């Protein structure tokens, strides 16, 4: 196994991590921004107010996107294991 192959595997793994985690992170970012705007408009300065809406939003996004996320990860692992004999030599 050459350095180029290892680099390609690591690159595709990092891309997969970014692709799978991005929707949940964007949902968390959007909810945080909306709660922040609500706090600014209403002059509420409670710092713990953002936690519950973010947790609920992330939980709901994981419920909705969990199947897709696991399918992507399982496909990547299946690709790695199918070429396992090539990596060992």
CSV table of C-alpha atoms in Angstrom, one decimal:
chain,number,residue,atom,x,y,z
A,1,UNK,CA,0.0,0.0,0.0
A,2,UNK,CA,1.5,3.3,-1.1
A,3,UNK,CA,1.4,6.7,0.6
A,4,UNK,CA,-0.9,7.9,-2.2
A,5,UNK,CA,-3.5,5.2,-1.3
A,6,UNK,CA,-3.3,6.0,2.4
A,7,UNK,CA,-3.7,9.7,1.6
A,8,UNK,CA,-6.7,9.0,-0.7
A,9,UNK,CA,-8.4,6.9,2.0
A,10,UNK,CA,-7.8,9.6,4.7
A,11,UNK,CA,-9.0,12.3,2.4
A,12,UNK,CA,-12.2,10.5,1.5
A,13,UNK,CA,-12.8,9.7,5.2
A,14,UNK,CA,-12.4,13.3,6.2
A,15,UNK,CA,-14.7,14.4,3.4
A,16,UNK,CA,-17.3,11.9,4.6
A,17,UNK,CA,-17.0,13.2,8.2
A,18,UNK,CA,-17.6,16.7,7.0
A,19,UNK,CA,-20.5,15.7,4.7
A,20,UNK,CA,-22.2,13.6,7.4
A,21,UNK,CA,-21.8,16.2,10.3
A,22,UNK,CA,-22.5,19.3,8.3
A,23,UNK,CA,-26.3,19.1,8.4
A,24,UNK,CA,-26.5,18.7,12.1
A,25,UNK,CA,-24.0,21.5,12.7
A,26,UNK,CA,-25.9,23.8,10.3
A,27,UNK,CA,-29.1,23.1,12.2
A,28,UNK,CA,-27.4,23.9,15.5
A,29,UNK,CA,-26.0,27.1,14.0
A,30,UNK,CA,-29.3,28.2,12.6
A,31,UNK,CA,-31.2,27.6,15.9
A,32,UNK,CA,-28.5,29.4,17.8
A,33,UNK,CA,-28.7,32.4,15.5
A,34,UNK,CA,-32.5,32.5,15.8
A,35,UNK,CA,-32.4,32.3,19.6
A,36,UNK,CA,-29.7,35.0,19.7
A,37,UNK,CA,-31.8,37.3,17.5
A,38,UNK,CA,-34.8,36.6,19.8
A,39,UNK,CA,-32.7,37.5,22.8
A,40,UNK,CA,-31.5,40.7,21.2
A,41,UNK,CA,-35.0,41.8,20.2
A,42,UNK,CA,-36.6,41.0,23.6
A,43,UNK,CA,-33.5,42.1,25.7
A,44,UNK,CA,-33.5,38.8,27.5
A,45,UNK,CA,-29.9,38.2,28.7
A,46,UNK,CA,-30.3,34.6,29.8
A,47,UNK,CA,-27.3,32.6,28.6
A,48,UNK,CA,-28.8,29.2,29.2
A,49,UNK,CA,-31.8,29.9,27.0
A,50,UNK,CA,-30.0,28.6,23.9
A,51,UNK,CA,-29.3,25.1,25.2
A,52,UNK,CA,-32.8,23.6,25.1
A,53,UNK,CA,-33.8,24.7,21.6
A,54,UNK,CA,-30.4,23.6,20.3
A,55,UNK,CA,-30.6,20.2,21.9
A,56,UNK,CA,-34.2,19.6,20.6
A,57,UNK,CA,-33.2,20.8,17.1
A,58,UNK,CA,-30.1,18.5,17.0
A,59,UNK,CA,-32.1,15.6,18.3
A,60,UNK,CA,-34.8,16.1,15.7
A,61,UNK,CA,-32.2,16.5,12.9
A,62,UNK,CA,-30.5,13.3,14.0
A,63,UNK,CA,-33.8,11.5,13.9
A,64,UNK,CA,-34.5,12.8,10.4
A,65,UNK,CA,-31.0,12.3,9.0
A,66,UNK,CA,-29.8,9.4,11.0
A,67,UNK,CA,-30.7,6.8,8.4
A,68,UNK,CA,-28.8,8.7,5.7
A,69,UNK,CA,-25.8,9.3,8.0
A,70,UNK,CA,-25.5,5.6,8.9
A,71,UNK,CA,-26.0,4.6,5.2
A,72,UNK,CA,-23.1,6.8,4.2
A,73,UNK,CA,-20.9,5.5,6.9
A,74,UNK,CA,-21.8,1.9,6.3
A,75,UNK,CA,-21.1,2.3,2.5
A,76,UNK,CA,-17.7,3.8,3.2
A,77,UNK,CA,-16.8,0.9,5.6
A,78,UNK,CA,-18.1,-1.6,3.0
A,79,UNK,CA,-15.9,-0.1,0.4
A,80,UNK,CA,-12.9,-0.2,2.7
A,81,UNK,CA,-13.5,-3.9,3.7
A,82,UNK,CA,-14.1,-5.0,0.1
A,83,UNK,CA,-10.6,-3.8,-0.8
A,84,UNK,CA,-9.0,-5.2,2.4
A,85,UNK,CA,-6.8,-7.7,0.6
A,86,UNK,CA,-5.3,-5.0,-1.5
A,87,UNK,CA,-4.4,-2.9,1.6
A,88,UNK,CA,-2.7,-5.8,3.4
A,89,UNK,CA,-0.2,-6.8,0.8
